[in-house]
Coordinates of C-alpha atoms in Angstrom, one line a residue:
M14 CA 73.2 -7.5 46.2
P15 CA 73.5 -7.1 49.9
T16 CA 73.3 -3.8 51.7
E17 CA 76.3 -2.6 53.7
E18 CA 74.4 -3.1 56.9
E19 CA 74.0 -7.0 55.9
L20 CA 77.6 -7.1 54.9
D21 CA 78.6 -5.7 58.6
S22 CA 76.3 -8.3 60.3
M23 CA 78.0 -11.0 58.2
E24 CA 81.5 -9.6 59.4
A25 CA 80.3 -9.4 63.0
R26 CA 79.1 -13.1 62.9
I27 CA 82.7 -14.1 61.3
A28 CA 84.7 -12.2 64.0
A29 CA 82.6 -13.8 66.8
A30 CA 83.5 -17.5 65.6
S31 CA 86.6 -19.3 66.7
V32 CA 89.7 -17.9 65.2
G33 CA 91.7 -19.9 63.0
V34 CA 91.8 -21.8 59.9
W35 CA 88.6 -24.6 59.9
V36 CA 90.0 -27.8 58.3
P37 CA 87.3 -30.2 57.4
V38 CA 88.4 -33.9 58.6
L39 CA 86.0 -36.1 56.8
E40 CA 85.7 -39.8 57.4
T41 CA 84.6 -40.3 53.5
R42 CA 87.5 -38.4 52.5
G43 CA 90.1 -40.5 54.6
A44 CA 88.9 -42.7 57.0
T45 CA 90.4 -42.8 60.6
G46 CA 88.4 -44.9 62.1
G47 CA 86.6 -42.0 64.2
A48 CA 84.1 -39.4 63.4
S49 CA 84.2 -36.5 60.7
C50 CA 84.9 -33.4 62.5
I51 CA 85.9 -29.7 61.9
Q52 CA 89.4 -29.0 63.0
I53 CA 90.5 -25.6 64.3
A54 CA 94.1 -24.6 63.3
P55 CA 96.4 -23.4 64.4
A56 CA 95.9 -25.0 67.5
T57 CA 94.5 -23.2 70.4
A58 CA 95.6 -23.7 74.0
V59 CA 93.5 -27.0 73.8
E60 CA 95.4 -29.6 72.5
D61 CA 92.3 -30.8 70.5
D62 CA 90.3 -28.2 69.2
E63 CA 87.3 -29.7 67.1
I64 CA 83.7 -29.3 66.2
Y65 CA 81.8 -32.1 65.8
L66 CA 78.2 -32.4 64.0
S67 CA 75.3 -34.8 64.5
R68 CA 71.9 -34.8 62.9
F69 CA 68.6 -35.4 64.6
I70 CA 65.0 -35.7 63.5
N71 CA 62.5 -35.9 65.9
G72 CA 65.0 -36.5 68.7
E73 CA 66.5 -39.3 66.6
Q74 CA 70.1 -39.3 65.4
V75 CA 69.8 -40.1 61.9
Q76 CA 73.0 -39.6 60.6
V77 CA 76.5 -40.7 62.2
S78 CA 79.8 -40.6 60.6
P79 CA 81.0 -41.8 58.2
D80 CA 77.9 -40.4 56.4
S81 CA 78.2 -38.8 52.9
Q82 CA 75.6 -36.0 53.6
L83 CA 76.8 -35.2 57.0
D84 CA 80.4 -34.9 55.4
A85 CA 79.3 -32.7 52.9
D86 CA 77.7 -30.3 55.4
L87 CA 80.7 -30.3 57.8
D88 CA 82.9 -29.4 54.6
F89 CA 80.4 -26.6 53.9
I90 CA 80.7 -25.2 57.1
A91 CA 84.3 -25.5 57.6
S92 CA 84.9 -23.8 54.3
A93 CA 82.4 -21.0 54.8
R94 CA 84.9 -19.8 57.7
Q95 CA 87.4 -19.2 54.9
D96 CA 85.3 -18.4 52.0
M97 CA 82.9 -16.0 53.7
P98 CA 85.7 -13.1 54.4
R99 CA 86.8 -13.5 50.7
L100 CA 83.4 -13.1 49.3
I101 CA 82.6 -10.0 51.3
A102 CA 85.8 -8.4 50.5
E103 CA 85.2 -9.0 46.7
V104 CA 81.8 -7.9 47.0
R105 CA 83.1 -4.3 48.8
R106 CA 85.9 -4.2 46.0
L107 CA 83.4 -4.6 43.1
R108 CA 81.1 -2.0 44.9
A109 CA 83.8 0.6 45.0
L110 CA 84.8 -0.1 41.3
L111 CA 80.9 0.2 40.4
Q112 CA 80.6 3.4 42.5
G113 CA 83.9 4.7 40.7
D114 CA 82.6 4.0 37.3
S115 CA 79.0 5.4 38.4
D116 CA 80.7 8.7 39.4
R117 CA 83.0 8.9 36.2
R118 CA 79.8 8.1 34.0
H119 CA 77.7 10.6 35.7
A120 CA 80.7 13.2 35.2
A121 CA 80.7 12.1 31.3
F122 CA 77.1 12.7 31.0
V123 CA 77.4 16.3 32.6
A124 CA 80.0 17.4 30.2
L125 CA 78.0 16.0 27.2
R126 CA 75.1 17.8 28.6
E127 CA 77.1 21.2 28.7
L128 CA 78.3 20.4 25.3
G129 CA 74.9 20.2 24.0
R130 CA 74.5 24.0 25.1
S131 CA 77.1 25.1 22.9
Q132 CA 76.8 28.0 20.4
D133 CA 78.6 25.6 18.0
Y134 CA 76.4 23.4 16.2
R135 CA 79.0 20.8 15.7
D136 CA 79.5 20.5 19.5
R137 CA 75.8 20.1 20.0
A138 CA 75.8 17.3 17.3
D139 CA 78.8 15.7 19.2
A140 CA 76.4 15.9 22.3
G141 CA 73.5 14.3 20.8
R142 CA 75.8 11.3 19.5
G143 CA 77.4 10.9 22.8
L144 CA 74.2 11.2 24.8
A145 CA 72.4 8.7 23.2
A146 CA 74.6 6.2 25.0
F147 CA 73.2 7.8 28.3
T148 CA 69.3 7.2 27.9
D149 CA 69.4 4.6 30.7
M150 CA 69.9 7.8 32.8
Q151 CA 66.3 9.8 33.3
E152 CA 68.3 13.1 33.2
A153 CA 69.6 12.4 29.9
L154 CA 66.2 12.2 28.1
G155 CA 65.2 15.9 28.2
P156 CA 68.7 17.2 26.7
L157 CA 68.2 14.5 24.0
L158 CA 64.7 15.8 23.0
E159 CA 66.1 19.4 23.1
L160 CA 68.9 18.4 20.5
V161 CA 66.5 16.5 18.4
L162 CA 64.3 19.8 18.4
D163 CA 67.5 21.9 18.0
P164 CA 66.3 25.4 17.1
G165 CA 69.5 26.5 15.7
D166 CA 70.5 23.8 13.2
T167 CA 68.6 20.9 11.7
F168 CA 71.8 19.0 11.5
V169 CA 71.9 18.6 15.1
T170 CA 68.4 17.2 14.7
R171 CA 69.1 14.7 11.8
V172 CA 72.6 13.7 14.0
T173 CA 70.7 13.1 17.3
A174 CA 67.6 11.4 16.0
E175 CA 69.5 8.8 14.1
A176 CA 71.8 8.2 17.1
V177 CA 68.9 7.5 19.5
L178 CA 67.2 5.5 16.7
R179 CA 70.1 3.3 16.3
R180 CA 69.8 2.1 19.7
M181 CA 67.1 -0.2 18.4
D182 CA 64.9 0.1 21.4
R183 CA 61.9 1.6 22.8
I184 CA 63.2 4.4 24.7
G185 CA 65.2 5.8 21.5
L186 CA 61.9 5.4 19.5
T187 CA 60.0 7.1 22.4
I188 CA 62.4 10.3 22.3
V189 CA 62.0 10.4 18.5
A190 CA 58.0 10.2 18.7
S191 CA 57.9 12.8 21.4
A192 CA 59.7 15.3 19.1
M193 CA 57.7 14.4 16.0
A194 CA 54.4 15.0 18.0
V195 CA 55.4 18.9 18.5
A196 CA 57.9 19.0 15.5
N197 CA 57.7 22.0 13.0
S198 CA 57.6 20.8 9.2
N199 CA 61.6 21.5 8.8
H200 CA 62.5 19.6 11.9
S201 CA 59.9 16.9 10.9
D202 CA 61.5 16.3 7.3
W203 CA 65.2 15.8 9.0
I204 CA 63.8 13.4 11.6
H205 CA 62.1 11.6 8.5
T206 CA 65.4 11.2 6.9
A207 CA 66.8 9.8 10.1
I208 CA 64.2 7.3 10.2
V209 CA 64.9 6.1 6.8
D210 CA 68.7 6.1 7.1
V211 CA 68.5 3.9 10.0
F212 CA 65.7 1.4 9.2
S213 CA 65.9 1.1 5.5
I214 CA 68.7 -1.6 5.5
F215 CA 67.5 -4.7 7.5
S216 CA 63.8 -5.8 7.5
E217 CA 64.2 -7.3 11.0
D218 CA 65.0 -3.8 12.6
R219 CA 62.1 -2.1 10.8
D220 CA 60.1 -4.8 11.8
K221 CA 61.0 -4.8 15.5
A222 CA 60.6 -1.1 15.3
L223 CA 57.2 -1.3 13.9
Q224 CA 55.9 -3.6 16.9
M225 CA 57.5 -1.3 19.4
C226 CA 55.4 1.6 17.8
E227 CA 52.2 -0.3 17.8
E228 CA 52.7 -0.9 21.7
M229 CA 53.5 2.9 22.2
L230 CA 50.1 3.6 20.6
Q231 CA 48.9 2.8 23.8
D232 CA 51.2 4.9 26.0
A233 CA 49.6 7.1 28.8
D234 CA 51.4 10.0 27.6
D235 CA 49.3 11.6 24.6
R236 CA 52.5 13.2 23.0
V237 CA 54.5 9.9 22.8
A238 CA 51.0 8.0 21.5
L239 CA 50.5 10.7 18.5
G240 CA 54.4 10.6 17.9
A241 CA 54.2 7.1 17.7
R242 CA 51.4 7.0 15.1
Q243 CA 53.5 9.3 12.8
L244 CA 56.8 7.3 13.5
H245 CA 54.7 4.0 12.7
D246 CA 53.5 5.4 9.4
I247 CA 56.7 6.2 8.0
L248 CA 58.3 3.1 9.2
A249 CA 55.3 1.4 7.3
E250 CA 56.4 2.9 4.2
I251 CA 60.1 1.7 4.3
D252 CA 60.9 -1.1 1.9
P253 CA 64.3 -2.5 3.7
A254 CA 67.1 -3.6 1.4
L255 CA 67.9 -6.8 3.3
R256 CA 65.5 -9.5 4.3
P257 CA 66.1 -12.8 5.7
A258 CA 66.9 -15.7 3.4

């Protein structure tokens, strides 16, 4: 996406160009016996306000009107005078919407992070479910790991582990693997339950997770690699209910 400085430069070039609607008058589109040109409208003080284009290679004029390629170039240049301001305006509009969405999304993340610090285990479980949708944000990974290892209630552990695993992606598996590497026996049991719940239905999901765990065994983070081995062993023992026909 162009930067604001690039958009400003584009707008400066537009502002410096001749004012008015540029209309392509093309011999290939409606021959008048003359030469194709760009007509500036509304007319300025000069009666005929037109731009003509010729093509030269090595000093030799190779294209004269009417010529389909020359007319296509003129059509593009003329249309750009109207198209560029509209495109720039659309980029700015979409950028403003995205910024607004980003701000609202960050606010939602902050609210869920605070909910995850609640004294009520049900709030923390809800936070785990919600934060699972924010794993693209680096700052969400720590709170999610803390919820998987929730010291107050293993219901939070199970719910959060299941939520991130249902993403069916490497980042969800990494969070669970990181937790498994340091989990006590009680947390490990409920993480194990979540793994079975998520991956005991479709064999394709289980097989994909196994492949990602094999890749994670080479992770530079020893904690992730250790947890990936444990996660891989659990997945390998699962016999999914549904397999491809």
